[in-house]
C-alpha cells in the first residue's frame, strides 16, 4: 500500500485550484438514473469515489461518455455525459457498495424510475455505525415495500411512488438526497420536513430543476416537490468542494503561510471561516480568489461544536483539530454528528499532540507537533495527518494507508507540493 512521506516546516505559499465537490457530484451522478435523456456534468473531481460511482452506474446500464478532462495545474475537472436511456439492472452489488457508502444513493432514483431496486447494505464504517434506516423509512413513506434479506435492501413500488410528507427525526444529508430524488418522479406532492440543507443538496436540487423537476424551497430545510412524469436532458456544473477549500485554508494557517485559493467560493463555508478568523487566521476574498495567511498574527484557541449546515462541518473537524494542536492554550471540539469520529486523535498524539477525550468532546492543549509514523483511518482523518505533518518543523512523517485520501482529494500531493511542501508518495507493493 502507498505511503506519504512529508518533511514539515515549510511555510506554504502560492496558488491552488479547488476541484468540484465530491459530495455534490455523487448524488447528482446518481440522479442521472432518473431520466432517459442524457445528463452532462462539468467540474467532476478526479477522485476515486467518482470512479466508484461511475462503475456502479455502468453496472446498472448507464452509458458514460467522457467529454473532456482537464489535467495538470489548470485542470477544470472532468466533463462526463450520463445516458440512462437503457438501464439493464436494478442491482447495486455488495462488491461495489462496500467500497463507498454513498452507493446507497442509487436506491431512490432506481425505485422512482423502474419501480424496483436491490441495493447492498453499506455496512459499518470507520466513523461509526452509520445506519440507513431513515433512507428506507422515506422510501416506505413514498409507498415502497422494503425487505432486507442477506445484506441487501429490496425495494419495490411497481405502480410508482406517491408523494407524501416526510419528517426527518434527525438531519440526514444522504437520506434527504435519496428522498428528494425519489420524490421528483412520484405522483403528487412531497414535503421533506427537517431536510438537510447542505450546499451539496442545493446543488442536487438545482440540477434536478434544470432537468425539469419541480422543487421549491431549495436551500432551506423544507423542500416541496411536485412530481413530474419524466425529466429532460440537461447540463450542470458541480459547485466547488467546500471541504477541500477548508482543508487548504487550514494548510495555509497551520504552516503560517500565505496562499491563494482559486475556483472556489466562501459562501458555503461562512461558519467555518468565522471560526478560523476567531482563531486569528486572515482570510480575504477578492475577485473570485481567496487569500489565506497566518504568518504575522498570534493565533488563539477556540471551542468548536460540529452541527448540520450552516453550522461547523463535521468534515472539517479533524483538520481543524490539527490546527488547534499548534495554537497555544486550551481548545475544545465537540463532535455532534458522528459517534466515533475521533480516529485521528491517537495518531495526532503519536505526533506529540496533547489531546484528551471525554465522550464526544476532545480537549486540546496546543503546542508543537513532531514527525512520526502514523496510520490514516478515514478520509478526513487522513488529511488531518497530512496537515499536522506539514507543521512538524524539519521532521519526517510517514502516513500509511493513504488510499482514503485518494477517495476524496484530487492530486493532493502535487497540489501541496506546488505550494512548496516536501511531500512524496512511496509506492507500496
Ligand atoms: C454525508 C457526507 C459526509 C458528511 C455527512 C455529514 C456524502 C457522500 N457524505 O454523509 O461526508 O460527513 O453527510 O455532514 O455526502 N443517520 C441515521 N440514519 C440514517 C442516516 C443517517 O441514523 O438513515 C445518522 C448518521 O449515523 C449520522 C447522522 O445521521 O450520525 C448524519 O448522517 P448523514 O447526514 O446521513 O451523513 P451521510 O449522508 O452518510
XYZ file of C-alpha atoms in Angstrom, residues 35-358:
324
model
C -34.049 10.281 -16.801
C -33.966 8.524 -20.143
C -32.351 11.670 -21.532
C -28.634 12.440 -21.167
C -27.228 14.452 -18.285
C -23.882 16.211 -18.802
C -21.913 17.100 -15.680
C -18.990 19.516 -15.638
C -16.312 20.035 -12.988
C -16.391 16.453 -11.664
C -13.308 15.911 -9.477
C -10.637 13.306 -10.365
C -11.047 11.205 -7.209
C -11.590 7.504 -6.530
C -15.147 7.890 -5.175
C -16.254 9.383 -8.501
C -14.779 6.358 -10.266
C -16.630 4.035 -7.863
C -19.959 5.749 -8.594
C -19.192 5.697 -12.333
C -18.537 1.916 -12.121
C -21.770 1.376 -10.222
C -23.786 3.360 -12.765
C -22.139 1.460 -15.625
C -23.147 -1.821 -13.924
C -26.754 -0.616 -13.952
C -26.546 0.067 -17.696
C -25.881 3.807 -17.670
C -23.649 4.765 -20.628
C -20.878 7.155 -19.691
C -19.103 9.319 -22.262
C -16.093 11.348 -21.254
C -16.489 14.720 -22.981
C -13.306 16.303 -21.696
C -10.807 16.030 -18.942
C -8.561 18.822 -17.776
C -5.245 17.604 -16.399
C -2.366 19.309 -14.639
C -2.300 22.645 -12.905
C -5.172 24.164 -14.867
C -7.473 21.166 -14.519
C -11.089 22.208 -14.589
C -12.461 18.793 -13.780
C -13.980 16.057 -15.846
C -16.960 16.508 -18.125
C -18.994 13.332 -18.417
C -22.345 12.627 -20.077
C -24.534 10.025 -18.402
C -27.121 8.307 -20.563
C -29.516 6.093 -18.615
C -31.918 5.501 -21.529
C -31.320 1.749 -21.448
C -30.906 0.677 -17.839
C -30.434 -3.078 -17.680
C -30.118 -3.806 -13.953
C -31.572 -2.570 -10.668
C -28.997 -4.344 -8.503
C -26.194 -2.479 -6.721
C -23.908 -5.368 -5.721
C -22.022 -5.689 -2.430
C -18.627 -5.593 -4.096
C -19.242 -2.072 -5.408
C -21.294 -0.711 -2.476
C -18.770 -1.799 0.179
C -16.150 0.445 -1.445
C -18.293 3.524 -0.993
C -21.224 4.128 1.344
C -22.687 6.784 -0.941
C -23.670 3.945 -3.334
C -26.930 3.814 -1.337
C -27.838 6.987 -3.279
C -28.913 4.888 -6.272
C -31.812 3.462 -4.219
C -34.226 6.405 -4.624
C -33.513 7.028 -8.329
C -33.782 3.312 -9.283
C -37.044 2.915 -7.406
C -38.528 6.092 -8.867
C -37.520 5.267 -12.439
C -38.166 1.494 -12.572
C -40.307 0.628 -9.519
C -37.586 -1.726 -8.276
C -34.188 -1.562 -6.580
C -31.926 -4.056 -4.866
C -29.039 -2.372 -3.112
C -26.480 -3.942 -0.824
C -26.427 -2.505 2.692
C -23.295 -0.377 3.043
C -22.281 -1.961 6.362
C -20.283 -0.304 9.127
C -17.517 2.191 8.601
C -14.663 3.755 10.472
C -16.656 6.741 11.708
C -19.494 4.867 13.371
C -22.418 2.589 12.605
C -23.972 4.991 10.056
C -27.328 3.265 9.526
C -29.584 3.880 6.505
C -32.894 3.419 8.348
C -34.043 6.955 7.513
C -33.422 6.406 3.789
C -35.593 3.284 3.945
C -38.366 4.941 6.004
C -38.519 7.758 3.454
C -38.950 5.227 0.614
C -41.723 3.486 2.602
C -43.484 6.826 3.125
C -43.475 7.242 -0.657
C -45.245 3.882 -0.949
C -42.382 1.441 -1.480
C -42.331 -2.016 0.087
C -38.965 -2.724 1.650
C -37.429 -6.041 2.602
C -33.979 -6.725 3.958
C -32.511 -10.099 3.135
C -28.951 -11.432 3.104
C -27.443 -7.969 3.410
C -29.500 -6.470 0.589
C -32.334 -3.938 0.653
C -35.042 -4.902 -1.835
C -37.497 -2.130 -2.579
C -40.488 -2.250 -4.857
C -43.218 0.102 -5.970
C -44.476 -1.491 -9.201
C -47.278 1.066 -9.559
C -44.985 4.012 -8.920
C -44.241 6.147 -5.880
C -46.801 8.517 -4.382
C -45.958 11.891 -2.817
C -46.086 12.182 0.986
C -44.987 14.294 3.943
C -41.634 13.023 5.239
C -40.495 14.445 8.549
C -36.878 13.521 9.289
C -36.314 12.956 13.041
C -32.647 13.890 12.613
C -30.932 15.800 9.838
C -29.505 13.387 7.275
C -27.700 14.508 4.131
C -27.898 11.196 2.241
C -31.438 10.480 3.474
C -32.620 13.872 2.202
C -30.890 13.298 -1.158
C -32.425 9.846 -1.650
C -35.915 11.077 -0.705
C -35.575 14.141 -2.941
C -34.539 12.097 -5.973
C -37.328 9.563 -5.407
C -39.978 12.275 -4.932
C -39.152 14.011 -8.205
C -40.939 11.274 -10.203
C -43.574 10.396 -7.532
C -47.214 11.144 -8.224
C -48.367 14.334 -6.486
C -46.715 16.485 -3.830
C -43.970 15.525 -1.368
C -42.825 17.674 1.531
C -39.446 16.976 3.105
C -39.514 18.467 6.595
C -36.337 18.950 8.654
C -34.440 18.261 5.438
C -30.668 18.733 5.405
C -29.793 21.982 3.623
C -26.107 21.454 2.848
C -24.910 23.269 -0.329
C -24.477 19.831 -1.961
C -28.249 19.253 -1.607
C -28.936 22.691 -3.055
C -26.698 21.744 -5.998
C -28.611 18.476 -6.459
C -31.974 20.285 -6.332
C -30.764 22.921 -8.812
C -29.599 20.195 -11.192
C -32.911 18.315 -10.853
C -34.831 21.537 -11.564
C -32.694 22.088 -14.674
C -33.724 18.565 -15.723
C -37.381 19.607 -15.376
C -38.191 18.682 -11.773
C -40.427 20.955 -9.702
C -38.689 21.571 -6.392
C -39.366 24.586 -4.199
C -37.627 25.702 -1.035
C -34.197 24.908 -2.483
C -31.504 25.683 0.108
C -33.944 25.502 3.050
C -34.940 22.761 5.498
C -38.346 22.297 3.892
C -38.403 21.062 0.325
C -41.672 20.868 -1.608
C -41.583 18.611 -4.631
C -44.354 18.275 -7.198
C -43.781 15.049 -9.072
C -43.339 15.118 -12.853
C -43.729 12.281 -15.370
C -40.281 12.479 -16.881
C -37.133 14.562 -16.964
C -35.329 16.087 -19.929
C -31.668 16.331 -20.867
C -29.560 18.907 -19.053
C -26.057 20.225 -18.446
C -24.931 21.126 -14.947
C -21.702 22.416 -13.403
C -20.789 20.978 -9.990
C -20.103 23.518 -7.203
C -16.560 23.890 -5.788
C -15.629 21.496 -2.967
C -16.116 23.399 0.290
C -14.326 20.718 2.316
C -11.256 20.811 0.064
C -11.433 24.614 0.318
C -11.489 24.440 4.127
C -8.625 21.951 4.106
C -6.391 24.297 2.065
C -7.366 27.255 4.273
C -6.001 25.218 7.186
C -2.904 24.221 5.184
C -2.135 27.934 4.858
C -2.814 28.581 8.531
C -1.008 25.563 10.036
C 2.218 26.360 8.144
C 1.783 30.071 8.996
C 1.936 30.556 5.258
C 0.153 32.667 2.701
C -1.745 31.007 -0.131
C -4.335 31.854 -2.763
C -7.288 29.565 -3.486
C -8.825 29.704 -6.953
C -12.114 28.375 -8.372
C -13.898 28.364 -5.048
C -16.338 30.425 -3.016
C -16.542 31.056 0.721
C -20.315 31.474 0.754
C -20.736 27.776 1.575
C -18.287 27.952 4.464
C -19.330 31.066 6.410
C -19.468 29.464 9.844
C -16.123 27.734 9.379
C -14.458 30.891 8.017
C -15.777 32.887 11.009
C -14.225 30.308 13.346
C -10.858 30.469 11.553
C -10.992 34.256 11.836
C -11.755 33.888 15.559
C -8.580 31.776 15.771
C -6.741 34.673 14.120
C -6.330 33.331 10.587
C -6.524 36.116 7.987
C -8.935 35.267 5.162
C -9.802 37.700 2.387
C -11.855 37.358 -0.776
C -11.031 39.437 -3.841
C -12.190 38.987 -7.429
C -13.100 35.295 -7.134
C -9.858 34.449 -5.315
C -9.465 33.654 -1.635
C -6.328 34.747 0.242
C -5.374 32.998 3.467
C -2.443 33.830 5.697
C -1.370 33.364 9.262
C 2.211 34.447 9.123
C 2.270 37.504 11.373
C -0.571 37.216 13.806
C -0.665 35.230 17.074
C -3.295 32.519 16.851
C -5.847 31.957 19.642
C -7.549 28.847 20.986
C -11.315 28.329 20.474
C -14.211 25.995 21.294
C -15.985 24.289 18.413
C -19.122 22.170 18.087
C -19.955 20.396 14.829
C -23.517 20.743 13.525
C -25.533 20.271 10.341
C -25.266 23.073 7.762
C -24.972 26.024 8.231
C -23.072 25.024 11.398
C -19.450 23.903 11.716
C -18.969 20.972 9.259
C -18.042 17.596 10.748
C -15.977 17.014 7.587
C -13.577 19.791 8.714
C -13.384 18.727 12.352
C -10.238 16.581 12.083
C -8.333 19.171 10.027
C -9.243 21.947 12.486
C -8.064 19.775 15.360
C -4.619 19.563 13.733
C -4.502 23.352 13.524
C -5.597 23.764 17.158
C -2.831 21.343 18.218
C -0.409 24.087 17.108
C -2.207 27.001 18.809
C -1.103 27.860 22.350
C -3.800 27.421 25.007
C -6.766 25.109 25.583
C -9.278 24.472 22.813
C -12.153 22.024 22.639
C -14.049 20.271 19.867
C -17.410 18.602 20.390
C -18.415 16.163 17.632
C -22.206 16.120 17.355
C -22.800 14.334 14.047
C -20.924 11.010 14.240
C -20.344 8.983 17.394
C -16.879 7.747 16.506
C -15.183 10.480 14.563
C -12.040 10.882 16.647
C -9.968 8.150 14.975
C -7.302 10.761 14.180
C -6.759 11.552 17.879
C -4.426 8.629 18.740
C -2.442 9.342 15.567
C -2.107 13.046 16.401
C -0.999 12.030 19.900
C 1.767 9.954 18.251
C 2.851 13.241 16.677
C 3.100 14.919 20.084
C -0.398 16.405 20.371
C -1.875 16.789 23.853
C -5.496 15.732 23.458
C -7.851 14.125 25.954
C -11.179 12.611 25.011
C -14.335 12.647 27.081
